[in-house]
Short mmCIF file of C-alpha atoms and ligand atoms in Angstrom, two decimals:
data_model
loop_
_atom_site.label_atom_id
_atom_site.label_comp_id
_atom_site.label_asym_id
_atom_site.label_seq_id
_atom_site.Cartn_x
_atom_site.Cartn_y
_atom_site.Cartn_z
CA MET A 304 28.46 -14.29 0.97
CA GLN A 305 28.88 -14.02 4.73
CA LEU A 306 25.70 -12.79 6.42
CA THR A 307 25.86 -10.81 9.62
CA LEU A 308 23.65 -11.88 12.51
CA ALA A 309 21.39 -8.87 11.99
CA GLN A 310 20.88 -9.66 8.31
CA THR A 311 20.13 -13.31 9.05
CA ALA A 312 17.56 -12.43 11.71
CA HIS A 313 16.08 -9.82 9.40
CA SER A 314 15.48 -12.21 6.53
CA ASP A 315 14.14 -14.97 8.80
CA GLY A 316 11.60 -12.50 10.14
CA ASP A 317 10.71 -11.42 6.61
CA ASN A 318 10.24 -15.03 5.49
CA ALA A 319 7.82 -15.72 8.34
CA LEU A 320 5.91 -12.55 7.46
CA PHE A 321 5.94 -13.30 3.72
CA GLU A 322 4.68 -16.82 4.39
CA SER A 323 1.79 -15.56 6.50
CA ILE A 324 0.92 -12.95 3.85
CA ALA A 325 0.93 -15.70 1.19
CA ASN A 326 -1.36 -17.89 3.31
CA ASP A 327 -3.75 -15.01 3.98
CA ILE A 328 -3.93 -14.11 0.28
CA VAL A 329 -4.81 -17.71 -0.61
CA GLU A 330 -7.41 -18.00 2.15
CA LYS A 331 -9.03 -14.55 2.14
CA GLY A 332 -7.49 -12.37 -0.58
CA TYR A 333 -6.19 -9.90 1.96
CA SER A 334 -3.67 -9.82 4.80
CA ILE A 335 -3.24 -7.50 7.78
CA SER A 336 -0.06 -7.72 9.86
CA PRO A 337 0.22 -5.25 12.73
CA CYS A 338 3.74 -4.02 13.54
CA ALA A 339 5.26 -6.29 10.90
CA LEU A 340 7.59 -4.14 8.80
CA PRO A 341 11.19 -4.52 10.09
CA ASP A 342 11.70 -1.77 12.68
CA ASP A 343 14.88 -0.41 11.12
CA LEU A 344 13.11 -0.04 7.77
CA SER A 345 10.03 1.66 9.29
CA SER A 346 12.26 4.10 11.17
CA LEU A 347 14.32 4.89 8.07
CA LEU A 348 11.13 5.54 6.09
CA LEU A 349 9.60 7.71 8.79
CA GLN A 350 12.75 9.80 9.07
CA HIS A 351 12.86 10.17 5.29
CA ILE A 352 9.21 11.14 4.96
CA THR A 353 9.45 13.80 7.66
CA GLU A 354 12.56 15.26 6.00
CA LEU A 355 11.05 15.36 2.48
CA PRO A 356 10.54 18.97 1.40
CA GLY A 357 6.86 19.93 1.24
CA GLU A 358 7.06 20.66 -2.48
CA ASP A 359 7.89 16.97 -3.14
CA PHE A 360 4.31 16.13 -2.15
CA LYS A 361 1.74 16.73 -4.87
CA ARG A 362 -2.02 16.64 -4.69
CA ALA A 363 -2.93 13.06 -5.62
CA GLY A 364 -4.86 12.10 -8.72
CA ILE A 365 -4.95 15.44 -10.46
CA GLY A 366 -5.91 14.94 -14.06
CA ARG A 367 -6.92 17.73 -16.39
CA ALA A 368 -8.24 20.94 -14.86
CA LYS A 369 -11.84 19.85 -15.40
CA GLU A 370 -11.30 16.69 -13.35
CA HIS A 371 -9.69 18.56 -10.50
CA ILE A 372 -12.92 19.21 -8.62
CA ILE A 373 -14.01 15.57 -8.93
CA ASP A 374 -10.64 14.39 -7.66
CA GLU A 375 -10.97 16.56 -4.59
CA LEU A 376 -14.31 14.96 -3.81
CA ILE A 377 -12.70 11.53 -3.91
CA ARG A 378 -9.32 12.05 -2.26
CA THR A 379 -7.51 14.95 -0.65
CA ASP A 380 -4.16 13.42 0.34
CA GLU A 381 -0.80 14.41 -1.14
CA ILE A 382 1.65 11.91 -2.58
CA SER A 383 5.32 11.58 -3.47
CA TRP A 384 6.43 8.70 -5.72
CA ILE A 385 9.21 6.58 -4.21
CA THR A 386 12.46 6.12 -6.11
CA SER A 387 15.66 4.37 -5.12
CA ASN A 388 17.51 7.70 -5.01
CA SER A 389 17.49 7.69 -1.23
CA GLU A 390 18.62 5.07 1.29
CA ALA A 391 15.07 4.82 2.64
CA GLY A 392 13.55 4.53 -0.84
CA SER A 393 15.98 1.88 -2.02
CA SER A 394 15.61 -0.15 1.22
CA TRP A 395 11.82 -0.06 0.81
CA ILE A 396 12.00 -1.09 -2.84
CA GLU A 397 14.41 -3.91 -1.95
CA TRP A 398 12.03 -5.17 0.76
CA SER A 399 9.08 -4.99 -1.66
CA GLU A 400 11.02 -6.86 -4.31
CA SER A 401 11.80 -9.63 -1.86
CA LEU A 402 8.09 -9.87 -1.03
CA GLN A 403 7.37 -9.94 -4.79
CA ALA A 404 9.91 -12.73 -5.36
CA TYR A 405 8.51 -14.72 -2.42
CA LEU A 406 4.90 -14.46 -3.60
CA ASN A 407 5.90 -15.34 -7.16
CA ARG A 408 7.70 -18.47 -5.94
CA ARG A 409 4.98 -19.46 -3.54
CA LEU A 410 1.80 -18.51 -5.43
CA PHE A 411 2.98 -18.26 -9.08
CA LEU A 412 1.49 -14.79 -9.31
CA GLY A 413 3.80 -13.57 -12.08
CA LEU A 414 4.25 -10.17 -10.45
CA PHE A 415 6.53 -8.22 -12.73
CA SER A 416 7.02 -4.71 -11.44
CA PHE A 417 6.37 -2.48 -8.46
CA GLU A 418 5.42 1.17 -8.04
CA SER A 419 4.73 3.00 -4.79
CA HIS A 420 4.26 6.41 -3.22
CA PHE A 421 4.30 8.06 0.16
CA SER A 422 0.95 9.56 1.16
CA HIS A 423 0.41 12.40 3.55
CA TYR A 424 -3.09 12.94 4.90
CA ALA A 425 -3.26 16.24 6.78
CA LYS A 426 -5.99 16.85 9.33
CA GLY A 427 -9.37 16.30 7.62
CA ASP A 428 -7.95 14.48 4.58
CA PHE A 429 -9.66 11.32 3.29
CA TYR A 430 -9.83 8.92 0.36
CA LYS A 431 -13.38 7.81 -0.47
CA LYS A 432 -14.31 4.22 -1.31
CA HIS A 433 -12.45 3.06 -4.42
CA LYS A 434 -10.75 0.11 -6.06
CA ASP A 435 -7.08 0.17 -7.04
CA ALA A 436 -7.71 -1.78 -10.27
CA PHE A 437 -10.59 -2.85 -12.44
CA LYS A 438 -11.01 -6.23 -14.06
CA GLY A 439 -9.61 -6.35 -17.56
CA GLU A 440 -8.41 -2.76 -17.43
CA GLY A 441 -5.27 -2.29 -15.42
CA ASN A 442 -2.51 -4.66 -14.55
CA ARG A 443 -2.30 -3.89 -10.85
CA VAL A 444 -2.64 -7.26 -9.16
CA LEU A 445 -1.68 -6.79 -5.56
CA SER A 446 -1.86 -3.67 -3.38
CA VAL A 447 0.41 -3.14 -0.39
CA VAL A 448 -0.02 -0.42 2.24
CA VAL A 449 2.23 0.27 5.23
CA TYR A 450 1.82 2.83 7.99
CA LEU A 451 4.37 5.11 9.60
CA ASN A 452 2.40 6.66 12.46
CA GLN A 453 3.63 6.33 16.00
CA HIS A 454 1.17 6.39 18.91
CA TRP A 455 -1.99 6.41 16.80
CA SER A 456 -5.14 6.38 18.92
CA ALA A 457 -8.78 5.68 18.09
CA ALA A 458 -9.52 9.40 18.39
CA ASP A 459 -7.11 10.12 15.52
CA GLY A 460 -9.47 8.57 12.92
CA GLY A 461 -7.84 7.86 9.55
CA GLU A 462 -8.72 4.15 9.57
CA LEU A 463 -8.43 2.10 6.41
CA VAL A 464 -11.76 0.36 5.80
CA ILE A 465 -11.76 -2.69 3.52
CA TYR A 466 -15.04 -4.03 2.13
CA ASP A 467 -15.07 -7.78 1.73
CA ASP A 468 -18.09 -8.24 -0.53
CA LYS A 469 -17.10 -11.80 -1.33
CA SER A 470 -16.90 -13.08 2.21
CA PRO A 471 -18.88 -16.36 2.30
CA ASP A 472 -20.81 -15.33 5.41
CA SER A 473 -21.84 -11.93 4.04
CA SER A 474 -24.98 -11.25 2.05
CA VAL A 475 -25.47 -8.41 -0.43
CA VAL A 476 -26.81 -6.10 2.27
CA ASP A 477 -24.49 -7.19 5.04
CA GLN A 478 -20.98 -6.50 3.83
CA ASN A 479 -18.06 -7.72 5.84
CA ILE A 480 -16.10 -4.64 6.88
CA ILE A 481 -12.49 -4.76 8.02
CA THR A 482 -11.07 -1.75 9.84
CA VAL A 483 -7.32 -1.16 10.05
CA ILE A 484 -5.74 1.33 12.47
CA PRO A 485 -2.82 3.03 10.66
CA ASN A 486 -0.26 2.12 13.29
CA PHE A 487 3.50 2.22 12.83
CA GLY A 488 4.81 -0.81 10.92
CA THR A 489 1.42 -2.36 10.06
CA VAL A 490 1.50 -4.07 6.66
CA VAL A 491 -1.68 -4.56 4.60
CA VAL A 492 -1.73 -6.57 1.35
CA PHE A 493 -4.81 -7.28 -0.79
CA LEU A 494 -5.88 -8.29 -4.29
CA SER A 495 -6.27 -4.96 -6.12
CA GLU A 496 -9.33 -5.92 -8.18
CA GLU A 497 -11.25 -7.57 -5.37
CA PHE A 498 -11.49 -5.14 -2.47
CA PRO A 499 -13.05 -1.68 -2.48
CA HIS A 500 -11.56 0.34 0.39
CA GLU A 501 -11.45 3.84 1.82
CA VAL A 502 -9.50 6.03 4.20
CA LEU A 503 -11.68 7.74 6.81
CA PRO A 504 -10.87 11.39 7.57
CA ALA A 505 -7.68 11.70 9.62
CA ARG A 506 -7.70 13.99 12.64
CA ARG A 507 -3.92 14.46 12.64
CA ASP A 508 -1.08 14.07 10.14
CA ARG A 509 -1.18 10.54 8.78
CA TYR A 510 1.63 8.93 6.78
CA SER A 511 1.39 5.79 4.70
CA ILE A 512 2.97 4.10 1.72
CA ALA A 513 0.75 2.64 -0.99
CA GLY A 514 2.28 0.34 -3.58
CA TRP A 515 1.16 -1.94 -6.38
CA PHE A 516 2.64 -5.06 -7.90
CA ARG A 517 1.84 -5.27 -11.57
CA LEU A 518 1.81 -7.88 -14.29
CA ASN A 519 3.79 -7.32 -17.44
CA ASN A 520 1.15 -6.08 -19.83
CA SER A 521 3.35 -5.81 -22.91
CA ILE A 522 1.62 -7.51 -25.79
CA ALA A 523 3.02 -7.63 -29.33
CA ASN A 524 3.91 -4.09 -30.36
CA ASN A 525 1.93 -2.55 -27.58
CA ILE A 526 4.59 -1.97 -24.95
CA ASP A 527 3.27 -1.02 -21.53
CA PRO A 528 6.36 -0.33 -19.47
CA PRO A 529 6.08 0.02 -15.69
CA SER A 530 5.89 3.68 -14.77
C1 OGA B 937 -4.40 4.29 -1.92
C2 OGA B 937 -4.97 3.80 -0.63
C3 OGA B 937 -4.78 3.47 1.75
C4 OGA B 937 -4.15 4.05 2.98
O1 OGA B 937 -3.48 5.14 -1.89
O2 OGA B 937 -4.85 3.81 -2.98
O3 OGA B 937 -5.98 3.17 -0.69
O4 OGA B 937 -4.52 3.56 4.07
N1 OGA B 937 -4.33 4.06 0.54
O5 OGA B 937 -3.33 4.98 2.92
MN1 MN B 938 -6.38 2.37 -2.71
#
């Protein structure tokens, strides 16, 4: 297949990014790359998210009615699951699958499937400290978050805070805390079971994508297909 110049440059850039993500994961278990998502992809995603009809966003994490109140104490953002039915969605999934393939080749992670959603945090919205997966329970291995906010300033809040309990230089009382500004194109990747994290209240509309690479959990007759 003949590659255009743009495509070649694109994949070279991705490979450098994927390599640095792989190295970070090995060294620290998490990776933060400011302004790293290819610009054309970030722009496509931002345009798509701003054009999505409001009713496509649903209050996140709503279980049964009884759990509703609890959910609202933990997170107040709205989400919309990403499918490949749009150009933006399929480009994002393609990019994520190339990251998955790279990490599988490089780190033998055995990542099998990927799921992701857009998140919209309106003014005042937050997501309290949580983990994306629990040991022995889920099969979410690696979390990825990207941000689609242009001109984010410190006054806008909405930082992602990652708690690195396992950092060698931290004691039980003195946790190592990593703060990420949700700037356009920033890519965050971390081991889902290892890092509790939270989203501080946003003071303006805040858009992100959260995604998870999963293992294939199908055992014997107990099929657990990716959702
Ligand atoms: C999540 C999450 C972080 C963010 O959706 O699980 O932690 O910065 N999102 O949007
Ligand atoms: Mn999370």
